[in-house]
One Martini backbone bead per residue (centre of mass of N, CA, C, O) as a GRO file, in nm:
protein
  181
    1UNK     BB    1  -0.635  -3.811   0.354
    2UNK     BB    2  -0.775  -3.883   0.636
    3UNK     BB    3  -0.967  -3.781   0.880
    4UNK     BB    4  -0.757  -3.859   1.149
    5UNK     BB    5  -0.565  -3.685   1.030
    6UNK     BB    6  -0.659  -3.403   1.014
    7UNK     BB    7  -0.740  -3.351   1.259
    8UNK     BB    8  -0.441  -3.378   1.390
    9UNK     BB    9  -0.363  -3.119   1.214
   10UNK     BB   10  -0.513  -2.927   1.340
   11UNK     BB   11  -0.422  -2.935   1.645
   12UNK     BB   12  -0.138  -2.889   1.554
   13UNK     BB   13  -0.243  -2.610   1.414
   14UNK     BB   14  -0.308  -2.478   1.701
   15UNK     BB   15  -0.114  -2.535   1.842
   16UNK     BB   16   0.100  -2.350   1.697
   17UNK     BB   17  -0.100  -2.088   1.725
   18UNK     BB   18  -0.014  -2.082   2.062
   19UNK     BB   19   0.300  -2.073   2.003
   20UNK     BB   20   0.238  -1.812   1.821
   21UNK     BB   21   0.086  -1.582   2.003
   22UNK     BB   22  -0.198  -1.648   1.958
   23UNK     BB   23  -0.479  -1.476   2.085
   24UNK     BB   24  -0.667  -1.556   1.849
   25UNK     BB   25  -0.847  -1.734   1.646
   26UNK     BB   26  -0.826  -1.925   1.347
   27UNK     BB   27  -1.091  -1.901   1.090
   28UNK     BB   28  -1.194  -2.178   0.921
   29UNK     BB   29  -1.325  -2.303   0.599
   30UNK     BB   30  -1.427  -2.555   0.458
   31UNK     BB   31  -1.375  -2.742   0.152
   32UNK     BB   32  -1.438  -2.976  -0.068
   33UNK     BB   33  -1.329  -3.266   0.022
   34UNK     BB   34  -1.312  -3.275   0.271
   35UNK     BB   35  -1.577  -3.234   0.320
   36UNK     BB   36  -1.662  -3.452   0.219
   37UNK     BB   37  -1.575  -3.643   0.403
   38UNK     BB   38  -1.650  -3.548   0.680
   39UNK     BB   39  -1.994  -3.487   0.631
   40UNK     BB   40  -2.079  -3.723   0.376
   41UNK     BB   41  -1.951  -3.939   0.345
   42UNK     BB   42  -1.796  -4.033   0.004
   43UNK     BB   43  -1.512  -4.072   0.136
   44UNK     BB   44  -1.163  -4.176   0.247
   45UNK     BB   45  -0.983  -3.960   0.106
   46UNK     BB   46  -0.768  -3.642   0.086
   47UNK     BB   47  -0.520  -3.426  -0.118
   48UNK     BB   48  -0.641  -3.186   0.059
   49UNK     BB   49  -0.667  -2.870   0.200
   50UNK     BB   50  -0.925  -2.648   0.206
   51UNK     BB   51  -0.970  -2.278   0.224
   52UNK     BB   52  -1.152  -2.045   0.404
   53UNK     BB   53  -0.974  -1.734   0.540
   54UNK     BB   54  -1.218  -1.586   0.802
   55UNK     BB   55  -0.938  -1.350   0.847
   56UNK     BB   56  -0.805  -1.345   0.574
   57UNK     BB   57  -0.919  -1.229   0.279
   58UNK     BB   58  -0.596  -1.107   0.196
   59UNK     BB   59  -0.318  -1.339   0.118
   60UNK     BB   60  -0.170  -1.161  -0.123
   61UNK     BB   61  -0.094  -0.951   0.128
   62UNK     BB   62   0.129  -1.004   0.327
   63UNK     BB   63   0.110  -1.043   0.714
   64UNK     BB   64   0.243  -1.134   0.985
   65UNK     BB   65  -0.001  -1.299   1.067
   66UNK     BB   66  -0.006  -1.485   0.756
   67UNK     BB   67   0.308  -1.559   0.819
   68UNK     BB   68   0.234  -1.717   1.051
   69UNK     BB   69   0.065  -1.898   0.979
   70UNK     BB   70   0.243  -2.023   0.727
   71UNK     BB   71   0.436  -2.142   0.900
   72UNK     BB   72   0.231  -2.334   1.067
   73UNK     BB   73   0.134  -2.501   0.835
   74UNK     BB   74   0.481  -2.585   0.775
   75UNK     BB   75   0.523  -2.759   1.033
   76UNK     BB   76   0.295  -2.960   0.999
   77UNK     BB   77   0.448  -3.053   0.734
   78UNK     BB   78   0.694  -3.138   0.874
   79UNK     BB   79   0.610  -3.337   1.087
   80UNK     BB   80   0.410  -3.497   0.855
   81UNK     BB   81   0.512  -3.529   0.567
   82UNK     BB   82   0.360  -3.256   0.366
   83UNK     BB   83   0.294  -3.098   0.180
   84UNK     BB   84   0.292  -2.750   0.133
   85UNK     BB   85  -0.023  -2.746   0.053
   86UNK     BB   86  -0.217  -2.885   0.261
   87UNK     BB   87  -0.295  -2.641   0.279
   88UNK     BB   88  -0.542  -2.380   0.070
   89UNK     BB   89  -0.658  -2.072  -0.064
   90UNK     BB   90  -0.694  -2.091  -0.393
   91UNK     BB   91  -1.033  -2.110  -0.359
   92UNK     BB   92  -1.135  -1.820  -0.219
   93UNK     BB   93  -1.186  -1.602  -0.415
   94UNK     BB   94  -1.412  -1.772  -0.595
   95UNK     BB   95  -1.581  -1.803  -0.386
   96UNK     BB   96  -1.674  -1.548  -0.254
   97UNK     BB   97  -1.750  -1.416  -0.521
   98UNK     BB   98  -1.976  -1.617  -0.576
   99UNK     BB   99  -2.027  -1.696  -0.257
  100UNK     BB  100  -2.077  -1.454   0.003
  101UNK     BB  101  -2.260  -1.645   0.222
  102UNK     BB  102  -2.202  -1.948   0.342
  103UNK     BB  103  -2.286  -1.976   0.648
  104UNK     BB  104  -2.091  -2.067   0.915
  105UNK     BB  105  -2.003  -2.307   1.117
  106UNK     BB  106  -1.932  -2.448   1.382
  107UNK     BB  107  -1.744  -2.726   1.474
  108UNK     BB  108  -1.412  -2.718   1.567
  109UNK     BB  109  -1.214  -2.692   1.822
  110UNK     BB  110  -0.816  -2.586   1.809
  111UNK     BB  111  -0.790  -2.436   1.983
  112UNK     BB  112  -0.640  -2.160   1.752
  113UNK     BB  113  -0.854  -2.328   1.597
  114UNK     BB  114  -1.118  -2.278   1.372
  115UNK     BB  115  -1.392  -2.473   1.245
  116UNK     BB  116  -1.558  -2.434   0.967
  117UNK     BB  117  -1.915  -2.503   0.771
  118UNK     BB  118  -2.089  -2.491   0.544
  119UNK     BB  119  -2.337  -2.569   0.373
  120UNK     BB  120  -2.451  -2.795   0.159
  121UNK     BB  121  -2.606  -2.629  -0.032
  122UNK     BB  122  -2.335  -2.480  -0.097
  123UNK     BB  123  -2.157  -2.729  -0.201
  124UNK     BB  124  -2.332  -2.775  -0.421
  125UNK     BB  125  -2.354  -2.477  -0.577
  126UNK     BB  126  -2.019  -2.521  -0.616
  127UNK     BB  127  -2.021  -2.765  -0.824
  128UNK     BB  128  -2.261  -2.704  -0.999
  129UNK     BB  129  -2.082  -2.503  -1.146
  130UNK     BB  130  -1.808  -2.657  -1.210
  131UNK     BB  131  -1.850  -2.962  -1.299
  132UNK     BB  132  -1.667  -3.161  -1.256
  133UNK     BB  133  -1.564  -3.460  -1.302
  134UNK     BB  134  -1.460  -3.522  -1.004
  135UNK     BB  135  -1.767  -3.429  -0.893
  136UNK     BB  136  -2.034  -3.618  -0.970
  137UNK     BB  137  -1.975  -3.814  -0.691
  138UNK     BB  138  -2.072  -3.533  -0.501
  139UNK     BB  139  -2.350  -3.452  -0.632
  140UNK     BB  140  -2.496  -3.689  -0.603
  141UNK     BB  141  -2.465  -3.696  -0.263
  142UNK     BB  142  -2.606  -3.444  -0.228
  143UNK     BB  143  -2.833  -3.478  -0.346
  144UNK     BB  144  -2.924  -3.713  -0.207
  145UNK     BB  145  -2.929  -3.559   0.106
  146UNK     BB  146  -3.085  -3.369   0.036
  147UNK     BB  147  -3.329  -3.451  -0.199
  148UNK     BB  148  -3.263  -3.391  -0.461
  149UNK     BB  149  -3.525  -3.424  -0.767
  150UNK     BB  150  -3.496  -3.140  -0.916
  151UNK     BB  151  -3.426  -2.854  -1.104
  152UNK     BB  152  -3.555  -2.656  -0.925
  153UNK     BB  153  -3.413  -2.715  -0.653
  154UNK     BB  154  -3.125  -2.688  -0.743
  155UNK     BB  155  -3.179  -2.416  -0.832
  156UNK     BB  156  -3.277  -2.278  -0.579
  157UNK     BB  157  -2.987  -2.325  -0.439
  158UNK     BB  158  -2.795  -2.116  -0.613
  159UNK     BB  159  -2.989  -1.879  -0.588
  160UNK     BB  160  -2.875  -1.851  -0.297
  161UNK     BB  161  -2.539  -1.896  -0.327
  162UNK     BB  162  -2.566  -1.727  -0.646
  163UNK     BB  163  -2.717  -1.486  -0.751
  164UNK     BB  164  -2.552  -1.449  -0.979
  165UNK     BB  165  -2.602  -1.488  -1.327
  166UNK     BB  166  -2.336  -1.449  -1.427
  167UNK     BB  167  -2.214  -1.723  -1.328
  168UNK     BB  168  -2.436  -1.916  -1.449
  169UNK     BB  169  -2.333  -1.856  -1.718
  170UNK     BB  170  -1.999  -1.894  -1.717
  171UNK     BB  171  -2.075  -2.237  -1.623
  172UNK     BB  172  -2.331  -2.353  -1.748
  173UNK     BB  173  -2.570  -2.443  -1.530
  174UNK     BB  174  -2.802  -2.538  -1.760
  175UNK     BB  175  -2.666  -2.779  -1.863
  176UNK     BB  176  -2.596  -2.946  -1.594
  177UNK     BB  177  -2.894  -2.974  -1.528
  178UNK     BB  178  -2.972  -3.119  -1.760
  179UNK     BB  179  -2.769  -3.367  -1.734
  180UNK     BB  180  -2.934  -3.435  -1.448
  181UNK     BB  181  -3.264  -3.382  -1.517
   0.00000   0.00000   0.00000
């Protein structure tokens, strides 16, 4: 999926949601590929839609409004032949639990669909911790934009984003500044 298709998607997800007679707006915050597509442009086009649902904080017990919102979420995926899961809160729990405090800014209104964006250096420190091969050329472009060129830096984002030390125990987070720094 490229920008202008998903934008398109979020509008069409905004109309499904006023269609199903959503009151209020629901808010979601864009994270991993996507966010880099969006914000970062250091790539064309992305395989999904991440999302942490900041209206519905537990999907896993399934409630009238979250049944409406993933019916939404699934008409716009039959309408233009979307797998699935193109939009998915699978990373949410992780983010939450990991990183609980991402303050989130508004993007862009869609009706009834608000999406909202974590600060930059959010999805560093959440790169950072995770460090997967294919994240390589995120974390390199995040460094780059933001500026961070010390290993000191890079530690100061983490601890603002990531607190607890058991994450970046768990991560091994002092390995991968080794490897970066």
């Amino acid at each position: 999926m490229q920008s202008q298709e998903i934008e398109k998607y979020f509008q069409d997800l905004g109309d499904e949601l006023e269609q199903r007679g959503f009151k209020n707006p629901v808010r979601i915050m864009v994270v991993g590929g996507v966010f880099m597509l969006l914000m970062v442009k250091n790539r064309k086009a992305t395989e999904d839609v991440d999302v942490v649902l900041l209206d519905f904080p537990d999907t896993t017990h399934p409630t009238p409004e979250t049944e409406s919102f993933k019916a939404a979420v699934n008409a716009v995926a039959s309408k233009h032949r979307l797998k699935k899961k193109w939009m998915n809160d699978d990373v949410a729990y992780f983010i939450m639990d990991m990183a609980p405090d991402p303050q989130p800014e508004l993007w862009h209104e869609f009706k009834k669909l608000h999406v909202y964006l974590p600060a930059k250096e959010n999805i560093l420190a959440l790169k950072l911790m995770v460090f997967r091969q294919k994240d390589i050329h995120d974390v390199e472009s995040l460094l780059e934009e933001l500026q961070v060129k010390t290993r000191e830096s890079a530690q100061a984002i983490v601890d603002k984003y990531v607190p607890d030390k058991r994450w970046q125990e768990h991560y091994i987070l002092e390995q991968t500044l080794d490897e970066l720094f």
